[in-house]
PDB file of C-alpha atoms in Angstrom:
ATOM      1  CA  UNK A   1    -117.672 -87.565 -28.138  1.00  0.00           C
ATOM      2  CA  UNK A   2    -120.630 -85.183 -27.736  1.00  0.00           C
ATOM      3  CA  UNK A   3    -120.844 -83.310 -24.484  1.00  0.00           C
ATOM      4  CA  UNK A   4    -124.090 -82.004 -23.067  1.00  0.00           C
ATOM      5  CA  UNK A   5    -124.676 -78.273 -23.076  1.00  0.00           C
ATOM      6  CA  UNK A   6    -125.599 -78.461 -19.411  1.00  0.00           C
ATOM      7  CA  UNK A   7    -122.907 -78.631 -16.756  1.00  0.00           C
ATOM      8  CA  UNK A   8    -122.438 -81.990 -15.077  1.00  0.00           C
ATOM      9  CA  UNK A   9    -120.486 -82.235 -11.866  1.00  0.00           C
ATOM     10  CA  UNK A  10    -119.980 -84.752  -9.089  1.00  0.00           C
ATOM     11  CA  UNK A  11    -118.396 -84.168  -5.724  1.00  0.00           C
ATOM     12  CA  UNK A  12    -116.509 -87.363  -4.993  1.00  0.00           C
ATOM     13  CA  UNK A  13    -114.340 -86.553  -1.943  1.00  0.00           C
ATOM     14  CA  UNK A  14    -112.056 -89.602  -1.925  1.00  0.00           C
ATOM     15  CA  UNK A  15    -109.142 -89.014   0.459  1.00  0.00           C
ATOM     16  CA  UNK A  16    -107.829 -92.435   1.467  1.00  0.00           C
ATOM     17  CA  UNK A  17    -105.093 -92.750  -1.148  1.00  0.00           C
ATOM     18  CA  UNK A  18    -101.562 -91.992  -0.017  1.00  0.00           C
ATOM     19  CA  UNK A  19    -100.748 -90.446  -3.410  1.00  0.00           C
ATOM     20  CA  UNK A  20    -103.629 -88.100  -4.199  1.00  0.00           C
ATOM     21  CA  UNK A  21    -107.124 -87.075  -3.178  1.00  0.00           C
ATOM     22  CA  UNK A  22    -110.029 -86.863  -5.638  1.00  0.00           C
ATOM     23  CA  UNK A  23    -112.666 -84.244  -4.900  1.00  0.00           C
ATOM     24  CA  UNK A  24    -114.622 -83.367  -8.010  1.00  0.00           C
ATOM     25  CA  UNK A  25    -115.081 -84.083 -11.716  1.00  0.00           C
ATOM     26  CA  UNK A  26    -117.290 -82.358 -14.245  1.00  0.00           C
ATOM     27  CA  UNK A  27    -117.849 -81.056 -17.747  1.00  0.00           C
ATOM     28  CA  UNK A  28    -119.180 -77.899 -19.340  1.00  0.00           C
ATOM     29  CA  UNK A  29    -120.107 -76.476 -22.721  1.00  0.00           C
ATOM     30  CA  UNK A  30    -119.474 -72.783 -22.237  1.00  0.00           C
ATOM     31  CA  UNK A  31    -121.338 -69.857 -23.693  1.00  0.00           C
ATOM     32  CA  UNK A  32    -119.382 -67.317 -25.759  1.00  0.00           C
ATOM     33  CA  UNK A  33    -116.986 -65.287 -23.604  1.00  0.00           C
ATOM     34  CA  UNK A  34    -117.967 -67.210 -20.451  1.00  0.00           C
ATOM     35  CA  UNK A  35    -115.338 -66.438 -17.820  1.00  0.00           C
ATOM     36  CA  UNK A  36    -114.393 -67.631 -14.361  1.00  0.00           C
ATOM     37  CA  UNK A  37    -112.283 -65.739 -11.872  1.00  0.00           C
ATOM     38  CA  UNK A  38    -109.963 -64.263 -10.992  1.00  0.00           C
ATOM     39  CA  UNK A  39    -110.015 -66.907  -8.277  1.00  0.00           C
ATOM     40  CA  UNK A  40    -107.608 -68.599  -5.894  1.00  0.00           C
ATOM     41  CA  UNK A  41    -108.544 -72.250  -5.464  1.00  0.00           C
ATOM     42  CA  UNK A  42    -107.828 -74.304  -2.371  1.00  0.00           C
ATOM     43  CA  UNK A  43    -107.274 -77.423  -4.514  1.00  0.00           C
ATOM     44  CA  UNK A  44    -105.507 -78.167  -7.772  1.00  0.00           C
ATOM     45  CA  UNK A  45    -107.706 -78.438 -10.876  1.00  0.00           C
ATOM     46  CA  UNK A  46    -106.961 -79.612 -14.411  1.00  0.00           C
ATOM     47  CA  UNK A  47    -109.135 -78.719 -17.414  1.00  0.00           C
ATOM     48  CA  UNK A  48    -109.039 -80.627 -20.691  1.00  0.00           C
ATOM     49  CA  UNK A  49    -110.513 -78.862 -23.721  1.00  0.00           C
ATOM     50  CA  UNK A  50    -112.665 -81.115 -25.905  1.00  0.00           C
ATOM     51  CA  UNK A  51    -113.537 -78.530 -28.545  1.00  0.00           C
ATOM     52  CA  UNK A  52    -113.529 -74.796 -29.056  1.00  0.00           C
ATOM     53  CA  UNK A  53    -111.003 -72.332 -27.758  1.00  0.00           C
ATOM     54  CA  UNK A  54    -110.296 -70.017 -24.885  1.00  0.00           C
ATOM     55  CA  UNK A  55    -107.521 -68.610 -22.794  1.00  0.00           C
ATOM     56  CA  UNK A  56    -106.439 -68.585 -19.190  1.00  0.00           C
ATOM     57  CA  UNK A  57    -104.183 -66.398 -17.112  1.00  0.00           C
ATOM     58  CA  UNK A  58    -101.876 -67.733 -14.411  1.00  0.00           C
ATOM     59  CA  UNK A  59     -99.331 -65.586 -12.576  1.00  0.00           C
ATOM     60  CA  UNK A  60    -100.283 -62.725 -14.919  1.00  0.00           C
ATOM     61  CA  UNK A  61     -99.271 -64.728 -18.004  1.00  0.00           C
ATOM     62  CA  UNK A  62    -101.792 -65.514 -20.730  1.00  0.00           C
ATOM     63  CA  UNK A  63    -102.074 -68.918 -22.405  1.00  0.00           C
ATOM     64  CA  UNK A  64    -104.263 -69.557 -25.459  1.00  0.00           C
ATOM     65  CA  UNK A  65    -105.733 -73.053 -25.410  1.00  0.00           C
ATOM     66  CA  UNK A  66    -106.856 -75.151 -28.384  1.00  0.00           C
ATOM     67  CA  UNK A  67    -108.920 -78.348 -28.642  1.00  0.00           C
ATOM     68  CA  UNK A  68    -107.116 -81.399 -27.284  1.00  0.00           C
ATOM     69  CA  UNK A  69    -105.010 -79.338 -24.913  1.00  0.00           C
ATOM     70  CA  UNK A  70    -105.370 -78.921 -21.171  1.00  0.00           C
ATOM     71  CA  UNK A  71    -104.349 -76.461 -18.497  1.00  0.00           C
ATOM     72  CA  UNK A  72    -103.396 -76.804 -14.867  1.00  0.00           C
ATOM     73  CA  UNK A  73    -104.443 -74.407 -12.123  1.00  0.00           C
ATOM     74  CA  UNK A  74    -102.418 -75.214  -8.988  1.00  0.00           C
ATOM     75  CA  UNK A  75    -103.915 -74.516  -5.595  1.00  0.00           C
ATOM     76  CA  UNK A  76    -103.343 -71.158  -3.899  1.00  0.00           C
ATOM     77  CA  UNK A  77    -102.474 -69.356  -7.138  1.00  0.00           C
ATOM     78  CA  UNK A  78    -104.708 -66.705  -8.713  1.00  0.00           C
ATOM     79  CA  UNK A  79    -106.119 -67.730 -12.073  1.00  0.00           C
ATOM     80  CA  UNK A  80    -108.641 -66.552 -14.647  1.00  0.00           C
ATOM     81  CA  UNK A  81    -110.036 -68.279 -17.708  1.00  0.00           C
ATOM     82  CA  UNK A  82    -112.408 -67.278 -20.489  1.00  0.00           C
ATOM     83  CA  UNK A  83    -114.091 -68.950 -23.464  1.00  0.00           C
ATOM     84  CA  UNK A  84    -113.546 -67.602 -26.963  1.00  0.00           C
ATOM     85  CA  UNK A  85    -116.371 -65.256 -28.080  1.00  0.00           C
ATOM     86  CA  UNK A  86    -116.728 -66.964 -31.484  1.00  0.00           C
ATOM     87  CA  UNK A  87    -115.702 -70.553 -30.755  1.00  0.00           C
ATOM     88  CA  UNK A  88    -116.305 -71.140 -27.028  1.00  0.00           C
ATOM     89  CA  UNK A  89    -114.720 -74.180 -25.525  1.00  0.00           C
ATOM     90  CA  UNK A  90    -116.165 -77.340 -24.106  1.00  0.00           C
ATOM     91  CA  UNK A  91    -114.083 -78.923 -21.378  1.00  0.00           C
ATOM     92  CA  UNK A  92    -113.954 -81.555 -18.689  1.00  0.00           C
ATOM     93  CA  UNK A  93    -112.209 -80.996 -15.391  1.00  0.00           C
ATOM     94  CA  UNK A  94    -110.836 -82.904 -12.440  1.00  0.00           C
ATOM     95  CA  UNK A  95    -110.141 -81.592  -8.936  1.00  0.00           C
ATOM     96  CA  UNK A  96    -107.265 -83.667  -7.591  1.00  0.00           C
ATOM     97  CA  UNK A  97    -104.845 -82.830  -4.810  1.00  0.00           C
ATOM     98  CA  UNK A  98    -102.652 -84.463  -2.198  1.00  0.00           C
ATOM     99  CA  UNK A  99     -99.027 -85.414  -1.541  1.00  0.00           C
ATOM    100  CA  UNK A 100     -97.961 -86.600  -5.021  1.00  0.00           C
ATOM    101  CA  UNK A 101    -100.278 -84.555  -7.211  1.00  0.00           C
ATOM    102  CA  UNK A 102     -97.831 -81.872  -8.313  1.00  0.00           C
ATOM    103  CA  UNK A 103     -95.078 -84.469  -8.678  1.00  0.00           C
ATOM    104  CA  UNK A 104     -97.247 -86.472 -11.083  1.00  0.00           C
ATOM    105  CA  UNK A 105     -98.220 -83.420 -13.108  1.00  0.00           C
ATOM    106  CA  UNK A 106     -94.548 -82.411 -13.210  1.00  0.00           C
ATOM    107  CA  UNK A 107     -93.724 -85.859 -14.624  1.00  0.00           C
ATOM    108  CA  UNK A 108     -95.829 -84.800 -17.616  1.00  0.00           C
ATOM    109  CA  UNK A 109     -93.986 -81.488 -17.833  1.00  0.00           C
ATOM    110  CA  UNK A 110     -97.032 -79.660 -16.461  1.00  0.00           C
ATOM    111  CA  UNK A 111     -96.046 -77.195 -13.756  1.00  0.00           C
ATOM    112  CA  UNK A 112     -96.887 -73.747 -12.431  1.00  0.00           C
ATOM    113  CA  UNK A 113     -94.273 -72.337 -14.811  1.00  0.00           C
ATOM    114  CA  UNK A 114     -95.451 -74.477 -17.766  1.00  0.00           C
ATOM    115  CA  UNK A 115     -99.147 -75.195 -17.072  1.00  0.00           C
ATOM    116  CA  UNK A 116    -100.366 -76.232 -20.541  1.00  0.00           C
ATOM    117  CA  UNK A 117    -100.777 -79.875 -21.530  1.00  0.00           C
ATOM    118  CA  UNK A 118     -99.921 -80.345 -25.214  1.00  0.00           C
ATOM    119  CA  UNK A 119    -100.495 -83.931 -26.404  1.00  0.00           C
ATOM    120  CA  UNK A 120     -98.386 -85.812 -28.931  1.00  0.00           C
ATOM    121  CA  UNK A 121    -101.484 -87.480 -30.427  1.00  0.00           C
ATOM    122  CA  UNK A 122    -105.206 -88.001 -29.905  1.00  0.00           C
ATOM    123  CA  UNK A 123    -105.734 -87.466 -26.190  1.00  0.00           C
ATOM    124  CA  UNK A 124    -109.510 -87.923 -26.203  1.00  0.00           C
ATOM    125  CA  UNK A 125    -109.027 -90.819 -23.792  1.00  0.00           C
ATOM    126  CA  UNK A 126    -108.898 -88.206 -21.033  1.00  0.00           C
ATOM    127  CA  UNK A 127    -112.589 -87.449 -21.636  1.00  0.00           C
ATOM    128  CA  UNK A 128    -113.440 -91.132 -21.371  1.00  0.00           C
ATOM    129  CA  UNK A 129    -111.570 -91.375 -18.071  1.00  0.00           C
ATOM    130  CA  UNK A 130    -113.441 -88.400 -16.592  1.00  0.00           C
ATOM    131  CA  UNK A 131    -116.745 -89.884 -17.769  1.00  0.00           C
ATOM    132  CA  UNK A 132    -115.850 -93.252 -16.259  1.00  0.00           C
ATOM    133  CA  UNK A 133    -115.168 -91.639 -12.902  1.00  0.00           C
ATOM    134  CA  UNK A 134    -118.464 -89.771 -13.140  1.00  0.00           C
ATOM    135  CA  UNK A 135    -120.394 -92.939 -13.964  1.00  0.00           C
ATOM    136  CA  UNK A 136    -118.694 -95.046 -11.256  1.00  0.00           C
ATOM    137  CA  UNK A 137    -118.266 -92.416  -8.540  1.00  0.00           C
ATOM    138  CA  UNK A 138    -119.617 -94.793  -5.881  1.00  0.00           C
ATOM    139  CA  UNK A 139    -116.815 -97.287  -6.544  1.00  0.00           C
ATOM    140  CA  UNK A 140    -113.815 -96.045  -4.591  1.00  0.00           C
ATOM    141  CA  UNK A 141    -111.197 -98.446  -5.964  1.00  0.00           C
ATOM    142  CA  UNK A 142    -112.420 -97.950  -9.533  1.00  0.00           C
ATOM    143  CA  UNK A 143    -112.109 -94.168  -9.191  1.00  0.00           C
ATOM    144  CA  UNK A 144    -108.584 -94.382  -7.762  1.00  0.00           C
ATOM    145  CA  UNK A 145    -107.590 -96.687 -10.619  1.00  0.00           C
ATOM    146  CA  UNK A 146    -108.989 -94.201 -13.133  1.00  0.00           C
ATOM    147  CA  UNK A 147    -107.065 -91.319 -11.578  1.00  0.00           C
ATOM    148  CA  UNK A 148    -103.866 -93.366 -11.945  1.00  0.00           C
ATOM    149  CA  UNK A 149    -104.885 -93.982 -15.565  1.00  0.00           C
ATOM    150  CA  UNK A 150    -105.462 -90.244 -16.005  1.00  0.00           C
ATOM    151  CA  UNK A 151    -101.946 -89.438 -14.800  1.00  0.00           C
ATOM    152  CA  UNK A 152    -100.460 -92.250 -16.881  1.00  0.00           C
ATOM    153  CA  UNK A 153    -102.227 -90.856 -19.958  1.00  0.00           C
ATOM    154  CA  UNK A 154    -101.064 -87.266 -19.589  1.00  0.00           C
ATOM    155  CA  UNK A 155     -97.527 -88.377 -18.712  1.00  0.00           C
ATOM    156  CA  UNK A 156     -97.225 -90.745 -21.672  1.00  0.00           C
ATOM    157  CA  UNK A 157     -98.846 -88.339 -24.155  1.00  0.00           C
ATOM    158  CA  UNK A 158     -97.351 -85.008 -23.128  1.00  0.00           C
ATOM    159  CA  UNK A 159     -95.033 -83.236 -25.567  1.00  0.00           C
ATOM    160  CA  UNK A 160     -93.599 -81.397 -22.579  1.00  0.00           C
ATOM    161  CA  UNK A 161     -92.600 -84.554 -20.773  1.00  0.00           C
ATOM    162  CA  UNK A 162     -89.027 -84.258 -19.564  1.00  0.00           C
ATOM    163  CA  UNK A 163     -86.813 -87.323 -19.495  1.00  0.00           C
ATOM    164  CA  UNK A 164     -84.014 -87.097 -16.989  1.00  0.00           C
ATOM    165  CA  UNK A 165     -82.291 -88.985 -14.265  1.00  0.00           C
ATOM    166  CA  UNK A 166     -84.007 -89.089 -10.902  1.00  0.00           C
ATOM    167  CA  UNK A 167     -83.141 -86.013  -8.887  1.00  0.00           C
ATOM    168  CA  UNK A 168     -81.384 -87.230  -5.722  1.00  0.00           C
ATOM    169  CA  UNK A 169     -83.223 -84.522  -3.801  1.00  0.00           C
ATOM    170  CA  UNK A 170     -86.519 -86.145  -4.743  1.00  0.00           C
ATOM    171  CA  UNK A 171     -85.159 -89.459  -3.487  1.00  0.00           C
ATOM    172  CA  UNK A 172     -84.632 -87.824  -0.083  1.00  0.00           C
ATOM    173  CA  UNK A 173     -88.235 -86.613  -0.075  1.00  0.00           C
ATOM    174  CA  UNK A 174     -89.536 -90.070  -0.982  1.00  0.00           C
ATOM    175  CA  UNK A 175     -87.446 -91.565   1.812  1.00  0.00           C
ATOM    176  CA  UNK A 176     -88.903 -89.067   4.258  1.00  0.00           C
ATOM    177  CA  UNK A 177     -92.458 -89.884   3.139  1.00  0.00           C
ATOM    178  CA  UNK A 178     -91.801 -93.611   3.456  1.00  0.00           C
ATOM    179  CA  UNK A 179     -90.389 -93.101   6.941  1.00  0.00           C
ATOM    180  CA  UNK A 180     -93.460 -91.104   7.997  1.00  0.00           C
ATOM    181  CA  UNK A 181     -95.848 -93.731   6.649  1.00  0.00           C
ATOM    182  CA  UNK A 182     -93.990 -96.494   8.463  1.00  0.00           C
ATOM    183  CA  UNK A 183     -93.423 -94.667  11.754  1.00  0.00           C
ATOM    184  CA  UNK A 184     -96.383 -92.271  12.108  1.00  0.00           C
ATOM    185  CA  UNK A 185     -97.775 -94.331  15.007  1.00  0.00           C
ATOM    186  CA  UNK A 186     -94.603 -93.696  16.993  1.00  0.00           C
ATOM    187  CA  UNK A 187     -93.655 -90.396  18.701  1.00  0.00           C
ATOM    188  CA  UNK A 188     -91.360 -89.317  15.852  1.00  0.00           C
ATOM    189  CA  UNK A 189     -90.189 -85.744  15.283  1.00  0.00           C
ATOM    190  CA  UNK A 190     -88.929 -83.863  12.243  1.00  0.00           C
ATOM    191  CA  UNK A 191     -85.427 -84.391  13.614  1.00  0.00           C
ATOM    192  CA  UNK A 192     -86.030 -88.153  13.523  1.00  0.00           C
ATOM    193  CA  UNK A 193     -87.246 -87.938   9.929  1.00  0.00           C
ATOM    194  CA  UNK A 194     -84.216 -85.872   8.908  1.00  0.00           C
ATOM    195  CA  UNK A 195     -81.839 -88.252  10.670  1.00  0.00           C
ATOM    196  CA  UNK A 196     -83.393 -91.218   8.857  1.00  0.00           C
ATOM    197  CA  UNK A 197     -82.601 -89.420   5.579  1.00  0.00           C
ATOM    198  CA  UNK A 198     -79.098 -88.394   6.756  1.00  0.00           C
ATOM    199  CA  UNK A 199     -80.001 -84.718   6.384  1.00  0.00           C
ATOM    200  CA  UNK A 200     -80.300 -81.777   8.730  1.00  0.00           C
ATOM    201  CA  UNK A 201     -83.783 -80.538   9.578  1.00  0.00           C
ATOM    202  CA  UNK A 202     -83.690 -77.214   7.741  1.00  0.00           C
ATOM    203  CA  UNK A 203     -82.423 -78.730   4.472  1.00  0.00           C
ATOM    204  CA  UNK A 204     -84.995 -81.529   4.556  1.00  0.00           C
ATOM    205  CA  UNK A 205     -87.751 -79.005   5.234  1.00  0.00           C
ATOM    206  CA  UNK A 206     -86.761 -76.949   2.178  1.00  0.00           C
ATOM    207  CA  UNK A 207     -86.623 -80.021  -0.077  1.00  0.00           C
ATOM    208  CA  UNK A 208     -89.879 -81.430   1.263  1.00  0.00           C
ATOM    209  CA  UNK A 209     -91.814 -78.162   0.964  1.00  0.00           C
ATOM    210  CA  UNK A 210     -90.596 -77.600  -2.592  1.00  0.00           C
ATOM    211  CA  UNK A 211     -91.553 -81.122  -3.707  1.00  0.00           C
ATOM    212  CA  UNK A 212     -94.889 -81.560  -1.912  1.00  0.00           C
ATOM    213  CA  UNK A 213     -96.125 -78.161  -0.806  1.00  0.00           C
ATOM    214  CA  UNK A 214     -96.058 -79.409   2.802  1.00  0.00           C
ATOM    215  CA  UNK A 215     -93.461 -79.116   5.536  1.00  0.00           C
ATOM    216  CA  UNK A 216     -92.471 -82.498   7.031  1.00  0.00           C
ATOM    217  CA  UNK A 217     -94.286 -81.513  10.229  1.00  0.00           C
ATOM    218  CA  UNK A 218     -97.470 -80.610   8.335  1.00  0.00           C
ATOM    219  CA  UNK A 219     -97.326 -83.806   6.279  1.00  0.00           C
ATOM    220  CA  UNK A 220     -96.856 -85.904   9.420  1.00  0.00           C
ATOM    221  CA  UNK A 221     -99.794 -84.186  11.105  1.00  0.00           C
ATOM    222  CA  UNK A 222    -101.996 -84.552   8.031  1.00  0.00           C
ATOM    223  CA  UNK A 223    -101.115 -88.219   7.668  1.00  0.00           C
ATOM    224  CA  UNK A 224    -101.814 -88.934  11.334  1.00  0.00           C
ATOM    225  CA  UNK A 225    -105.220 -87.255  11.180  1.00  0.00           C
ATOM    226  CA  UNK A 226    -106.000 -89.121   7.959  1.00  0.00           C
ATOM    227  CA  UNK A 227    -105.267 -92.436   9.672  1.00  0.00           C
ATOM    228  CA  UNK A 228    -107.179 -91.346  12.772  1.00  0.00           C
ATOM    229  CA  UNK A 229    -110.194 -90.504  10.614  1.00  0.00           C
ATOM    230  CA  UNK A 230    -110.140 -93.984   9.115  1.00  0.00           C
ATOM    231  CA  UNK A 231    -109.994 -95.552  12.579  1.00  0.00           C
ATOM    232  CA  UNK A 232    -112.846 -93.386  13.866  1.00  0.00           C
ATOM    233  CA  UNK A 233    -115.081 -94.499  11.011  1.00  0.00           C
ATOM    234  CA  UNK A 234    -113.982 -98.095  10.594  1.00  0.00           C
ATOM    235  CA  UNK A 235    -113.099 -99.352  14.082  1.00  0.00           C
ATOM    236  CA  UNK A 236    -114.557 -99.510  17.561  1.00  0.00           C
ATOM    237  CA  UNK A 237    -111.401 -98.201  19.223  1.00  0.00           C
ATOM    238  CA  UNK A 238    -111.855 -95.454  21.795  1.00  0.00           C
ATOM    239  CA  UNK A 239    -110.608 -91.937  21.089  1.00  0.00           C
ATOM    240  CA  UNK A 240    -107.813 -92.355  23.629  1.00  0.00           C
ATOM    241  CA  UNK A 241    -106.712 -95.600  21.965  1.00  0.00           C
ATOM    242  CA  UNK A 242    -106.793 -94.023  18.513  1.00  0.00           C
ATOM    243  CA  UNK A 243    -104.648 -91.168  19.806  1.00  0.00           C
ATOM    244  CA  UNK A 244    -101.939 -93.659  20.763  1.00  0.00           C
ATOM    245  CA  UNK A 245    -102.347 -95.635  17.538  1.00  0.00           C
ATOM    246  CA  UNK A 246    -101.593 -92.584  15.408  1.00  0.00           C
ATOM    247  CA  UNK A 247     -98.641 -91.319  17.410  1.00  0.00           C
ATOM    248  CA  UNK A 248    -100.063 -88.924  20.002  1.00  0.00           C
ATOM    249  CA  UNK A 249     -99.031 -89.298  23.626  1.00  0.00           C
ATOM    250  CA  UNK A 250    -102.427 -88.352  25.055  1.00  0.00           C
ATOM    251  CA  UNK A 251    -106.018 -87.853  23.937  1.00  0.00           C
ATOM    252  CA  UNK A 252    -106.049 -84.113  24.754  1.00  0.00           C
ATOM    253  CA  UNK A 253    -103.201 -83.328  22.335  1.00  0.00           C
ATOM    254  CA  UNK A 254    -104.780 -85.595  19.732  1.00  0.00           C
ATOM    255  CA  UNK A 255    -108.230 -84.004  20.073  1.00  0.00           C
ATOM    256  CA  UNK A 256    -106.740 -80.525  19.778  1.00  0.00           C
ATOM    257  CA  UNK A 257    -104.849 -81.489  16.616  1.00  0.00           C
ATOM    258  CA  UNK A 258    -107.885 -83.268  15.155  1.00  0.00           C
ATOM    259  CA  UNK A 259    -110.131 -80.254  15.704  1.00  0.00           C
ATOM    260  CA  UNK A 260    -107.546 -78.012  14.034  1.00  0.00           C
ATOM    261  CA  UNK A 261    -107.785 -80.150  10.888  1.00  0.00           C
ATOM    262  CA  UNK A 262    -111.476 -81.110  10.916  1.00  0.00           C
ATOM    263  CA  UNK A 263    -113.127 -78.271  12.898  1.00  0.00           C
ATOM    264  CA  UNK A 264    -114.792 -80.816  15.200  1.00  0.00           C
ATOM    265  CA  UNK A 265    -113.576 -83.105  17.952  1.00  0.00           C
ATOM    266  CA  UNK A 266    -112.893 -86.800  17.208  1.00  0.00           C
ATOM    267  CA  UNK A 267    -116.028 -87.819  19.104  1.00  0.00           C
ATOM    268  CA  UNK A 268    -118.163 -85.302  17.245  1.00  0.00           C
ATOM    269  CA  UNK A 269    -116.695 -86.411  13.925  1.00  0.00           C
ATOM    270  CA  UNK A 270    -117.540 -90.026  14.657  1.00  0.00           C
ATOM    271  CA  UNK A 271    -121.056 -89.104  15.790  1.00  0.00           C
ATOM    272  CA  UNK A 272    -121.671 -86.828  12.776  1.00  0.00           C
ATOM    273  CA  UNK A 273    -120.869 -89.708  10.457  1.00  0.00           C
ATOM    274  CA  UNK A 274    -123.326 -92.022  12.130  1.00  0.00           C
ATOM    275  CA  UNK A 275    -120.808 -94.256  13.899  1.00  0.00           C
ATOM    276  CA  UNK A 276    -121.963 -95.381  17.325  1.00  0.00           C
ATOM    277  CA  UNK A 277    -119.685 -97.192  19.742  1.00  0.00           C
TER     278      UNK A 277
END
């Protein structure tokens, strides 16, 4: 599939899924020796190379990338990448992040320690998926479905995919996430989450942080603000009512937490997005 020599990019910013958030997709035909970085990204990004070659550096280790391969740059890790001077690459990319993102990449054997996607066959379908998201970026459900298809494709086609029994530690993390999603509207604490998983707080925190990148407390706070944001935009509930609906005991504590995440108060957020009550 021919890719334009001019960059194409769309900023999607879909954050309602409980599994991942989609922020950006794009494509580029690079000039010889085009480079980017070193840079530390705030969100995870995956590049898939359509043609040409290049290399990237992650954690001071160099990886040479060929057509049909991809490479993962996790968030908060310094990275650098550069197109080959004689055969510069063309690639598509997807910015995706959120609670299950690294888990899903890891299911394909793609991790910080092993960041290269090596397919077991023709993986050009990935390009089609990125293009479909680009062309239907206004359709939220369609885009989420395509991101699931993207993960299904790299998992099913990856040579690095590891088949093993489910790690019981991951089962604890999933139980904790399920508990948070069911009980976030109640005044639960990390101790309550740990007790529901039959673990002590410190052990759960270590497991949870390793699997998701979040502490249980941070995940709970993020999830509550996510739900509060939905209510601010989609309901006529007052700020004080929304505070109670997402597990805060009073509107002052809620507003303080909301501003920490969004840089504006709940009322300002609602007003800025054109919602009038």
